[in-house]
PDB file of C-alpha atoms in Angstrom:
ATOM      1  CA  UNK A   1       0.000   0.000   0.000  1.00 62.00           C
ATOM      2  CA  UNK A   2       0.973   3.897  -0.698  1.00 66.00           C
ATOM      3  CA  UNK A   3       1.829   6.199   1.697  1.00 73.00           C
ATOM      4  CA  UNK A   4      -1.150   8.197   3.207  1.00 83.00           C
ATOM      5  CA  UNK A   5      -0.764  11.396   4.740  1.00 86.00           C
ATOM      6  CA  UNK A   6      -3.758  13.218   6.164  1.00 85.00           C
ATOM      7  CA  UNK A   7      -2.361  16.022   7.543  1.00 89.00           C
ATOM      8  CA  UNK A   8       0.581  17.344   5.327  1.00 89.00           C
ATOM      9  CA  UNK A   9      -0.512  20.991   5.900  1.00 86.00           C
ATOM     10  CA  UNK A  10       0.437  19.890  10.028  1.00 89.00           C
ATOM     11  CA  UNK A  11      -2.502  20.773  12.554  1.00 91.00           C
ATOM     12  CA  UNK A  12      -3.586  23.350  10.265  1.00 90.00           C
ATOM     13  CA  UNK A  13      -6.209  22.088   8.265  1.00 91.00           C
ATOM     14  CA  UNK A  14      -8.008  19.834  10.821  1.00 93.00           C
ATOM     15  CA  UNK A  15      -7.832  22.815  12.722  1.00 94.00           C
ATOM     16  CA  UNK A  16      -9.922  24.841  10.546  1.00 90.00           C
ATOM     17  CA  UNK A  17     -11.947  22.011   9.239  1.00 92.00           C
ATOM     18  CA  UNK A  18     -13.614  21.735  12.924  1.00 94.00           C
ATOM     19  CA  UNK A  19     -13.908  25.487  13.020  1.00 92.00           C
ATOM     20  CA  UNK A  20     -15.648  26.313   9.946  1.00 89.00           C
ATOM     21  CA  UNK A  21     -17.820  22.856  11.379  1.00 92.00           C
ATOM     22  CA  UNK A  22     -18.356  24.642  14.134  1.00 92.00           C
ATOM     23  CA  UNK A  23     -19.728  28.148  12.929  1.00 90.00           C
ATOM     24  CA  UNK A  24     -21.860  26.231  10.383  1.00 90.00           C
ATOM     25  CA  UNK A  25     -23.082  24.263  13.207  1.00 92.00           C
ATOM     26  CA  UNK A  26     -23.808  27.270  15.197  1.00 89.00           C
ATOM     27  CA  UNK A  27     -25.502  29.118  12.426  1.00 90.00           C
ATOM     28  CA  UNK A  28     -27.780  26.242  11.920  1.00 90.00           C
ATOM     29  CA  UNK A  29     -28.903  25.852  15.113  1.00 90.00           C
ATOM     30  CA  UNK A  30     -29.659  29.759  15.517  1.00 87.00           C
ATOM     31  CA  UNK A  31     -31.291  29.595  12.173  1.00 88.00           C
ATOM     32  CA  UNK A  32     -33.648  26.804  13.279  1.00 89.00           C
ATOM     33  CA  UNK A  33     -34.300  28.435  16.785  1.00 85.00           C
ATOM     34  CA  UNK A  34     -35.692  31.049  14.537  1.00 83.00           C
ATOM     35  CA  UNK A  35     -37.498  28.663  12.279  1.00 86.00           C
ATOM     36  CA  UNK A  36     -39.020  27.639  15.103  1.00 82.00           C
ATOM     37  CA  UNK A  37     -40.653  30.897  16.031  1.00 78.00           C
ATOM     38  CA  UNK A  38     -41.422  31.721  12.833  1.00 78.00           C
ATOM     39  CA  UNK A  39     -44.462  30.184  10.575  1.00 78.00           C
ATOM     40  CA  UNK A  40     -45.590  29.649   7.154  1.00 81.00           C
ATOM     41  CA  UNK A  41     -43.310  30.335   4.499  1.00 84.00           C
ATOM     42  CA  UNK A  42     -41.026  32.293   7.008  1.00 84.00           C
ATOM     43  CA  UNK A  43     -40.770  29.479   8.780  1.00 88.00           C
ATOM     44  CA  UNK A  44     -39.341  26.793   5.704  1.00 90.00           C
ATOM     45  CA  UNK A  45     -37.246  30.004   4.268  1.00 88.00           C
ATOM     46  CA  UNK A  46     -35.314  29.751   7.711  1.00 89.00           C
ATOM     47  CA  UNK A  47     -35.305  26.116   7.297  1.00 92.00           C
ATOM     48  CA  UNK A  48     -33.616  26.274   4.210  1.00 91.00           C
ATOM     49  CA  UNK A  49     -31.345  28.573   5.366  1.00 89.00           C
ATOM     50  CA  UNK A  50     -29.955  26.639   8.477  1.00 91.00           C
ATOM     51  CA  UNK A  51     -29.614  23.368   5.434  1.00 93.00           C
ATOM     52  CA  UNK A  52     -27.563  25.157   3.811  1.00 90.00           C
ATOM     53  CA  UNK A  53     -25.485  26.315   6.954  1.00 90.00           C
ATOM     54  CA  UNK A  54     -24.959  23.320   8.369  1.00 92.00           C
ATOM     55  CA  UNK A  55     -24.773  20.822   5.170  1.00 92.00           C
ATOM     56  CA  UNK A  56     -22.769  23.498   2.893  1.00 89.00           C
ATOM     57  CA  UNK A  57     -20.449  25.162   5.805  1.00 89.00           C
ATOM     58  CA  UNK A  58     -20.523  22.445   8.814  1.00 91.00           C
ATOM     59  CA  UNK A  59     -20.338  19.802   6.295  1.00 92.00           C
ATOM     60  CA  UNK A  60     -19.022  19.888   2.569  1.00 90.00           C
ATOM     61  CA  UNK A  61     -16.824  22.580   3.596  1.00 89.00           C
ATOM     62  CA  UNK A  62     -15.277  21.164   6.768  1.00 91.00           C
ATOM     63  CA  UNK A  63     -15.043  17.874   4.711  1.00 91.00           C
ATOM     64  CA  UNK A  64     -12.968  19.560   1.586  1.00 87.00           C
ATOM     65  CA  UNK A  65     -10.558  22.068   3.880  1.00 89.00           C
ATOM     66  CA  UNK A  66      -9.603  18.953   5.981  1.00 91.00           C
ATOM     67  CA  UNK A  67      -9.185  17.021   2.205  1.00 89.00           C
ATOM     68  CA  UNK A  68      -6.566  20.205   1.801  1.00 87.00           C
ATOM     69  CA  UNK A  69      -4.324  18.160   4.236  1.00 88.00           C
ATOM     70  CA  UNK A  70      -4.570  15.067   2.254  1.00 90.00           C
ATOM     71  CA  UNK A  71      -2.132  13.332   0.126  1.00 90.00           C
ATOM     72  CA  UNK A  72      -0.915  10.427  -1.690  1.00 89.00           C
ATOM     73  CA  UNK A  73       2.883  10.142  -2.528  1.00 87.00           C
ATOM     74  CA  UNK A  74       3.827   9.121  -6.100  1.00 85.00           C
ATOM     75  CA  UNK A  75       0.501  10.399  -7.645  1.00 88.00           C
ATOM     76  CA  UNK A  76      -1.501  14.089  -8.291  1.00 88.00           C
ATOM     77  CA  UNK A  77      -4.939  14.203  -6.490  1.00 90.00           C
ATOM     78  CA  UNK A  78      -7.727  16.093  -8.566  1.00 90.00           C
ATOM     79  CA  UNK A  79     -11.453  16.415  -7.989  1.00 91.00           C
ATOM     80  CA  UNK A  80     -14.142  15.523 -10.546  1.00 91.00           C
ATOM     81  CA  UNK A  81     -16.084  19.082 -10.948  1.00 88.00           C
ATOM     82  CA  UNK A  82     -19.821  17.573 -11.469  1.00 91.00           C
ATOM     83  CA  UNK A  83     -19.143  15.002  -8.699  1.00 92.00           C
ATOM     84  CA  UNK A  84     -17.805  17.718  -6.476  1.00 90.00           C
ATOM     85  CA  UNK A  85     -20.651  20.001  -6.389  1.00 89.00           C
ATOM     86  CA  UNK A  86     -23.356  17.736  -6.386  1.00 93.00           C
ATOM     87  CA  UNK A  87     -21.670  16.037  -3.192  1.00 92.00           C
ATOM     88  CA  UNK A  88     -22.315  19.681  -2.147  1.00 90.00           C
ATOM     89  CA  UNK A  89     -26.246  19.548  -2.992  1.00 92.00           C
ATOM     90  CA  UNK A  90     -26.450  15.853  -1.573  1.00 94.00           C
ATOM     91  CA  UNK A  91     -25.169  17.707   2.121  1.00 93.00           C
ATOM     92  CA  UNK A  92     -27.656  20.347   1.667  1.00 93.00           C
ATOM     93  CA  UNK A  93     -30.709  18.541   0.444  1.00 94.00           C
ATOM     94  CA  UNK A  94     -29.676  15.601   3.428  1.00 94.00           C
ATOM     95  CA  UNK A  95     -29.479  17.909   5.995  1.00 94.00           C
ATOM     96  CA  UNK A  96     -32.713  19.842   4.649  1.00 93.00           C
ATOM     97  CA  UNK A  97     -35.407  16.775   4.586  1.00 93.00           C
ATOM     98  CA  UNK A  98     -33.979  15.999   7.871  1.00 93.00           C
ATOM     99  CA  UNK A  99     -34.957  19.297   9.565  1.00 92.00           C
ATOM    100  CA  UNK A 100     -38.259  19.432   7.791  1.00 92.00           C
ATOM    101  CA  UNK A 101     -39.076  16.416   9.071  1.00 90.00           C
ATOM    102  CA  UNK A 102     -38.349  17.236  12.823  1.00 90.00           C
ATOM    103  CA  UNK A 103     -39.759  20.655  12.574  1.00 86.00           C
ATOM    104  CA  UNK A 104     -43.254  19.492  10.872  1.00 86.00           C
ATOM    105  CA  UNK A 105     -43.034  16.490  12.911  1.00 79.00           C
ATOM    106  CA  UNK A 106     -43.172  18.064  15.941  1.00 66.00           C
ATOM    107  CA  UNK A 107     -39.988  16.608  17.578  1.00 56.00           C
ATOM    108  CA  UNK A 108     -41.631  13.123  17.682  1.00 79.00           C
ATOM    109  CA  UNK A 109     -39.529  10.342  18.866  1.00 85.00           C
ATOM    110  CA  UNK A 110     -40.071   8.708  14.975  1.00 86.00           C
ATOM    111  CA  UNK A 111     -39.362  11.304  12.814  1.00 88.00           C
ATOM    112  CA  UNK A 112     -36.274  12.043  15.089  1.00 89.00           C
ATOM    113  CA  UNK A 113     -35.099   8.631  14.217  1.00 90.00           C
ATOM    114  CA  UNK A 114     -35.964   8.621  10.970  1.00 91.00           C
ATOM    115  CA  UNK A 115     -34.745  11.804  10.081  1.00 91.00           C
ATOM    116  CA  UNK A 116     -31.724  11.170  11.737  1.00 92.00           C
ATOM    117  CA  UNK A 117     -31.309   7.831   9.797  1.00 93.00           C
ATOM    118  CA  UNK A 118     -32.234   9.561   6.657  1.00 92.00           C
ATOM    119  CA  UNK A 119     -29.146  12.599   7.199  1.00 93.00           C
ATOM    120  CA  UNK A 120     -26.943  10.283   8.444  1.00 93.00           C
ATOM    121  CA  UNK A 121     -26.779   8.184   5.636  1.00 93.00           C
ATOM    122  CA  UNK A 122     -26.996  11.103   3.384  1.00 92.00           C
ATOM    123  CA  UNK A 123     -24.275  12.164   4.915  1.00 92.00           C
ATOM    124  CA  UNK A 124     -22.074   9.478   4.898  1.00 93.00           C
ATOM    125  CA  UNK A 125     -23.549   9.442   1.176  1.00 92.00           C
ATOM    126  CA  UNK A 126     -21.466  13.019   0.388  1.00 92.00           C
ATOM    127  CA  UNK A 127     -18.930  12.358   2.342  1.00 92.00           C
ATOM    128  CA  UNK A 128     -17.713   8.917  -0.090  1.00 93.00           C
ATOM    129  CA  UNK A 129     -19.067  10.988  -2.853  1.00 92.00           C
ATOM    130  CA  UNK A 130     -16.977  13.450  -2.629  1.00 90.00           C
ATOM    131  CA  UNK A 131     -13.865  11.111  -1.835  1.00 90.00           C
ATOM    132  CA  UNK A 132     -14.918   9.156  -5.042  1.00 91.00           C
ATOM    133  CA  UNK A 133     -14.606  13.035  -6.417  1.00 91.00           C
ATOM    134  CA  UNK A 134     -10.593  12.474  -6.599  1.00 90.00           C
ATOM    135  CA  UNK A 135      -8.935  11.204  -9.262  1.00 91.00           C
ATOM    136  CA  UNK A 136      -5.520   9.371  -8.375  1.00 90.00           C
ATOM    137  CA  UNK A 137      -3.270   7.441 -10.682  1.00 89.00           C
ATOM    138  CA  UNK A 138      -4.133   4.371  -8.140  1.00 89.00           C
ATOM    139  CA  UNK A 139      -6.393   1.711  -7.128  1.00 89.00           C
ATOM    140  CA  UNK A 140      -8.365   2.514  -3.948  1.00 90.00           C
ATOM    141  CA  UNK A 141     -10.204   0.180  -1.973  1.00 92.00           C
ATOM    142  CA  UNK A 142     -11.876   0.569   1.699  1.00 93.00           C
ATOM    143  CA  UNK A 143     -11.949  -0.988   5.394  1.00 94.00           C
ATOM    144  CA  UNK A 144     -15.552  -2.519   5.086  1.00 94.00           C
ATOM    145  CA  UNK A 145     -15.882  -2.395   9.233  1.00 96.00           C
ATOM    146  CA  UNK A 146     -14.089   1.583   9.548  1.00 95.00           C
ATOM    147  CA  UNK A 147     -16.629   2.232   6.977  1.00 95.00           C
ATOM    148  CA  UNK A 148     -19.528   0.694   8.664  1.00 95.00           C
ATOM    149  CA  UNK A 149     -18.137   2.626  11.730  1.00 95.00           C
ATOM    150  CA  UNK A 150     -17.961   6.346  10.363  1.00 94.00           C
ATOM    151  CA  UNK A 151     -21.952   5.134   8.607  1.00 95.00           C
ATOM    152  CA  UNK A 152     -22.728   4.275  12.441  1.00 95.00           C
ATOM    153  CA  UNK A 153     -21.136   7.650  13.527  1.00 94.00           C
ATOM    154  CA  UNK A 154     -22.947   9.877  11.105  1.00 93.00           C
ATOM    155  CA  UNK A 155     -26.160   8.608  11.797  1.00 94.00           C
ATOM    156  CA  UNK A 156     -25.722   9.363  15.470  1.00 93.00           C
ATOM    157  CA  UNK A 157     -24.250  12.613  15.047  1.00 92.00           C
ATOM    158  CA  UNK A 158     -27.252  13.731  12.932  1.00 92.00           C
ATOM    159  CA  UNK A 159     -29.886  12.501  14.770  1.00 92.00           C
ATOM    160  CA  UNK A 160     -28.626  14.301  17.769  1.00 92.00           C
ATOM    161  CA  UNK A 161     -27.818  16.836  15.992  1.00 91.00           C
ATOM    162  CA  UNK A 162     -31.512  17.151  14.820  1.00 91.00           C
ATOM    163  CA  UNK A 163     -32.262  16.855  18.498  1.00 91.00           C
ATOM    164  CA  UNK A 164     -30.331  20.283  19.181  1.00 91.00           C
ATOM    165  CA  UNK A 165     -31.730  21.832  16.501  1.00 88.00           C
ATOM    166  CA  UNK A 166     -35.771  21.394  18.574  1.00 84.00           C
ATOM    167  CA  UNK A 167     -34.544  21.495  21.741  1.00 86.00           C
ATOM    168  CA  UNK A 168     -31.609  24.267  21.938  1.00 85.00           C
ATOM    169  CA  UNK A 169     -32.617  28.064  21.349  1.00 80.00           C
ATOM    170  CA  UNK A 170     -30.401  29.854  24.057  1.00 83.00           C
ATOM    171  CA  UNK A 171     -27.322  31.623  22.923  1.00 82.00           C
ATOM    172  CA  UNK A 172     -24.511  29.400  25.958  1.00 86.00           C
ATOM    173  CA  UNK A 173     -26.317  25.908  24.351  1.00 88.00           C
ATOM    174  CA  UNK A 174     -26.170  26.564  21.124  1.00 89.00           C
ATOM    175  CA  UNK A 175     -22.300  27.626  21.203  1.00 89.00           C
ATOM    176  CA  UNK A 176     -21.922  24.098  23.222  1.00 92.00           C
ATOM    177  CA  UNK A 177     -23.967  21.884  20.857  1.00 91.00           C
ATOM    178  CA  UNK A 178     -22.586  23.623  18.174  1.00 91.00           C
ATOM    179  CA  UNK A 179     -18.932  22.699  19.218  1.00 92.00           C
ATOM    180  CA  UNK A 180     -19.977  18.893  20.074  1.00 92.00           C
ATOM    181  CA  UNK A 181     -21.547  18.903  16.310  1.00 93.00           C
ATOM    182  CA  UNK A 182     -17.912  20.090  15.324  1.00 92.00           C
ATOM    183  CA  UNK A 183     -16.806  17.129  17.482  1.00 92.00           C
ATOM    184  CA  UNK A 184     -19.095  14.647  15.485  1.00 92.00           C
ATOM    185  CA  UNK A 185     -18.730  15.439  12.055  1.00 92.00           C
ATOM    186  CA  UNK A 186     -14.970  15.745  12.064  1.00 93.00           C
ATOM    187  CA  UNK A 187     -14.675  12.343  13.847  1.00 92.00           C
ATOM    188  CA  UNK A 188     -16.727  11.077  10.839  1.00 93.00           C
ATOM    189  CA  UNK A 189     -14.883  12.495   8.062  1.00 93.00           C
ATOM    190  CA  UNK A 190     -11.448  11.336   9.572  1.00 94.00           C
ATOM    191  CA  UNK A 191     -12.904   7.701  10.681  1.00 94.00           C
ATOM    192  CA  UNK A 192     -14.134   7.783   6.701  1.00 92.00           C
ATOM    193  CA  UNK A 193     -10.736   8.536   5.638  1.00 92.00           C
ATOM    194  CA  UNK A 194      -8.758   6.430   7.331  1.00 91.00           C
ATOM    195  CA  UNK A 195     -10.949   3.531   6.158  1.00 92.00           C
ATOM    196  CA  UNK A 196      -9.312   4.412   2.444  1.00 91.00           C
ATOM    197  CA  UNK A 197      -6.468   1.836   1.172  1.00 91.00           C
ATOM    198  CA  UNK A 198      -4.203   3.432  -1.716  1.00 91.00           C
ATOM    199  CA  UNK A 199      -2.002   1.030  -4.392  1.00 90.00           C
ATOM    200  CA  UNK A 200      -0.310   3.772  -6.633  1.00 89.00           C
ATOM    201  CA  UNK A 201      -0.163   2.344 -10.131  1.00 87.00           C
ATOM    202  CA  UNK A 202       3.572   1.584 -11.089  1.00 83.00           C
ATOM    203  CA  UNK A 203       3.095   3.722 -14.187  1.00 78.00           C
ATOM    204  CA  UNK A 204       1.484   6.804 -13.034  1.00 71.00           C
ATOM    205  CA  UNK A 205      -0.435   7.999 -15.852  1.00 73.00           C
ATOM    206  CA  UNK A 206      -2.489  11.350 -16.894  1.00 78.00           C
ATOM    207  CA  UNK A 207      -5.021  12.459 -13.729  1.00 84.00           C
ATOM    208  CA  UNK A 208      -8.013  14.658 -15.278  1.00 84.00           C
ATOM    209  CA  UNK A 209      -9.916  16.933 -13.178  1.00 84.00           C
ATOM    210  CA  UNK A 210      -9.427  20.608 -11.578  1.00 80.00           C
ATOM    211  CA  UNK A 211      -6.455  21.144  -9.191  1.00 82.00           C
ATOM    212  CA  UNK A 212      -7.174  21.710  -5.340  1.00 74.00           C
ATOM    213  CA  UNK A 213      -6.497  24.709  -5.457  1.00 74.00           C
ATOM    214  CA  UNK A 214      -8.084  27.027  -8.472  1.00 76.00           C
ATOM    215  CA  UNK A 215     -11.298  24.524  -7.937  1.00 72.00           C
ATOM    216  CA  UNK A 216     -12.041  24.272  -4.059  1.00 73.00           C
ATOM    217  CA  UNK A 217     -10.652  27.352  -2.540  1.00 76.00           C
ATOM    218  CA  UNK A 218     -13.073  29.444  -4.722  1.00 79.00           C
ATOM    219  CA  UNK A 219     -15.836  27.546  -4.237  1.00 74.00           C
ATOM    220  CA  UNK A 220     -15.726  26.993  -0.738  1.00 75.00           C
ATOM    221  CA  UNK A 221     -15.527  30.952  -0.574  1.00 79.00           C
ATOM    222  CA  UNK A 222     -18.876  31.068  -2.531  1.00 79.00           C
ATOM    223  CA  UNK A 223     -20.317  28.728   0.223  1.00 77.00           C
ATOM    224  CA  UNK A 224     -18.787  30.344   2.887  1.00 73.00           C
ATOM    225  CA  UNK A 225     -20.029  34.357   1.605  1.00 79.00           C
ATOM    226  CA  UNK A 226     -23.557  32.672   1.696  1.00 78.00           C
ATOM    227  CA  UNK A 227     -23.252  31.454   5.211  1.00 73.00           C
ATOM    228  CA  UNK A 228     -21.910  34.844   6.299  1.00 74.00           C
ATOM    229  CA  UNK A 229     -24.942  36.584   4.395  1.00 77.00           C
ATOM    230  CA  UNK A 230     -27.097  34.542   6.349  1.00 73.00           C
ATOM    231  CA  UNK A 231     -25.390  35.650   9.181  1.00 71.00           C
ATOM    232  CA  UNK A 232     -26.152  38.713   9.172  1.00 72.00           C
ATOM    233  CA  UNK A 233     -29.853  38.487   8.082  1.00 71.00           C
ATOM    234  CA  UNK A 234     -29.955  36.701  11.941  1.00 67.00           C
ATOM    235  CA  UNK A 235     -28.344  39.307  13.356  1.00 66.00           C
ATOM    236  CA  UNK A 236     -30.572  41.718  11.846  1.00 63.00           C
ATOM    237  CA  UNK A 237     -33.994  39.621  12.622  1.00 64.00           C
ATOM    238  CA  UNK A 238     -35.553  39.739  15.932  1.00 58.00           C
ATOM    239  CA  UNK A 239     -34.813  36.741  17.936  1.00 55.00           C
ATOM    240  CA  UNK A 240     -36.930  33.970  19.360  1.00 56.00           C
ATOM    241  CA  UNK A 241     -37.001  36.132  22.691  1.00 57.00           C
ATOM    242  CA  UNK A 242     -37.918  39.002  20.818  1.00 54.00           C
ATOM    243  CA  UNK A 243     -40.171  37.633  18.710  1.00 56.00           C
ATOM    244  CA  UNK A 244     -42.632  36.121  21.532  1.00 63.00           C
ATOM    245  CA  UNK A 245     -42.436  39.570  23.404  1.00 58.00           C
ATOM    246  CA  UNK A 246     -43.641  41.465  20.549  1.00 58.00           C
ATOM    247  CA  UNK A 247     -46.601  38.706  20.843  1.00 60.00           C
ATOM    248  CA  UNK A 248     -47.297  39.281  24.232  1.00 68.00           C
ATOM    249  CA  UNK A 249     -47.402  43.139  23.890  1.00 69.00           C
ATOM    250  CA  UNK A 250     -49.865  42.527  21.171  1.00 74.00           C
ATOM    251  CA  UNK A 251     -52.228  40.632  23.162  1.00 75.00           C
ATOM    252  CA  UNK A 252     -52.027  42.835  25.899  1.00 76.00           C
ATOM    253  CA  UNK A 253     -52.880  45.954  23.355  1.00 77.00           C
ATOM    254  CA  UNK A 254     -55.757  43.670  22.127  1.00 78.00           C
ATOM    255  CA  UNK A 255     -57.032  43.147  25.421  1.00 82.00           C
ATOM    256  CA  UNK A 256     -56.939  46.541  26.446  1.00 78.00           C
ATOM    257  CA  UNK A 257     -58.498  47.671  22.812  1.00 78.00           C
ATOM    258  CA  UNK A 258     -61.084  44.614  24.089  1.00 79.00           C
ATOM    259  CA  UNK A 259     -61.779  45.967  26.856  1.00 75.00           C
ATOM    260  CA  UNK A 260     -61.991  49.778  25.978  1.00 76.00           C
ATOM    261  CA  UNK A 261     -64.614  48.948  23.591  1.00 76.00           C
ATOM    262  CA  UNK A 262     -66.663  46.659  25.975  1.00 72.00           C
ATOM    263  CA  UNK A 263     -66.723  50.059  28.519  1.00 74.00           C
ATOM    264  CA  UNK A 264     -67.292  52.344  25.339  1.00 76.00           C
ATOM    265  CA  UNK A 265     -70.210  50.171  24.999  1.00 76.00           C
ATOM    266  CA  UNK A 266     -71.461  50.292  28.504  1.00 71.00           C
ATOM    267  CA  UNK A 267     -71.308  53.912  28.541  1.00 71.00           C
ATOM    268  CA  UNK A 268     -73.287  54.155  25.148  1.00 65.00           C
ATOM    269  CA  UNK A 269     -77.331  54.875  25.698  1.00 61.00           C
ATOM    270  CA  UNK A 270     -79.727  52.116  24.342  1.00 54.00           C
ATOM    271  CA  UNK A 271     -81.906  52.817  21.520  1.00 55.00           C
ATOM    272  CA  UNK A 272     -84.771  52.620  24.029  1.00 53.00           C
ATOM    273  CA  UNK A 273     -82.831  55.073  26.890  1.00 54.00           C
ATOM    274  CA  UNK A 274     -85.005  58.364  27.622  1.00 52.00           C
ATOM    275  CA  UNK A 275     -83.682  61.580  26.036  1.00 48.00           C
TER     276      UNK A 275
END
């Protein structure tokens, strides 16, 4: 077998895989905290939002800077463009039927498990997707038990990850869920990765596809603009907090209109009252 190195760039890449895992974690879970006190069509457009923060940031993106670090010696790695970005639509769409399913489900104990089931494997789906993305001059083959193992792991991690996103809404728990998300999906991705088995051909031949860098870089800083838009459109909508005080001072101006009207009315002479 070839040599394998995961982490040629040092601690740097794993380093910012988890972080950018992290914020698109963290994103997510604010997004669906305001899903959640949203409804209608408000409330899907935020659920489509917090997909694509944590399946195109905490996801693809974590999984493709940590790929950075990777390398085979004796042969070029390049990625498979139409491969590439649909492993990028697999994370999103995933990771968006799974929060529909909780959030119209109503957090029940089956559509927790099945949506978890249903991400997980979609998942684990990208995440050998977009491994099968590079193109080596070598045969590659996989651990069938590590694989079953970082399957197992991504099925956890995203049904309790689906679990955080009903269940946290305060600023201090969704920073910690957030960071054990980071946790999860980076222990996936690595498990995945060492489960691959590299046999460099003796005659390393041509290797189509786009380099690395002039392919990922730019469009992991598409992906990453969109979850910083969406950033700020939380920071500049009212939070869940917010949002259910501005109900309460509603209904307490509708009582008080209620009950103004209900004295106006008292006050008012009947059409039968002496003049």
């Amino acid at each position: 077998m070839s040599a394998v190195n995961h982490f040629t760039q040092g601690p740097l890449t794993p380093i910012l895989a988890y972080v950018m895992s992290a914020i698109g974690s963290m994103l997510g879970l604010r997004l669906t905290a305001q899903a959640n006190a949203s409804t209608g069509s408000s409330r899907a457009r935020w659920l489509v939002a917090a997909a694509i923060s944590i399946g195109g940031t905490g996801i693809w993106v974590m999984h493709f800077i940590a790929m950075m670090g990777f390398d085979v010696e004796g042969t070029q790695i390049r990625y498979d463009v139409p491969l590439t970005v649909a492993s990028a639509l697999v994370a999103i769409v995933v990771v968006g039927a799974g929060l529909f399913l909780v959030s119209y489900g109503r957090a029940r104990v089956l559509s927790l498990l099945g949506g978890g089931l249903l991400t997980g494997l979609g998942v684990a789906g990208m995440h050998y997707m977009g491994m099968y993305a590079m193109n080596m001059s070598a045969h590659v083959s996989y651990d069938p038990l590590i694989v079953g193992a970082s399957v197992a792991i991504a099925v956890v991690a995203a049904t309790v990850a689906l679990w955080f996103t009903v269940q946290v809404k305060r600023p201090l728990a969704i920073t910690g869920a957030a960071l054990i998300m980071g946790v999860a999906v980076c222990g996936m991705h690595y498990t995945g990765m060492f489960a691959m088995m590299v046999q460099v051909h003796p005659e390393p031949g041509h290797v189509g596809g786009a380099d690395a860098l002039s392919f990922l870089v730019p469009l992991m800083t598409v992906v990453s603009l969109i979850t910083l838009t969406m950033l700020l459109m939380v920071i500049l909508s009212p939070s869940e907090q917010e949002l259910q005080e501005d109900a309460e001072l509603m209904a307490r101006l509708e009582m008080r209109r209620q009950a103004a009207a209900h004295a106006q009315t008292l006050r008012s002479p009947g059409p039968y009252s002496r003049t």
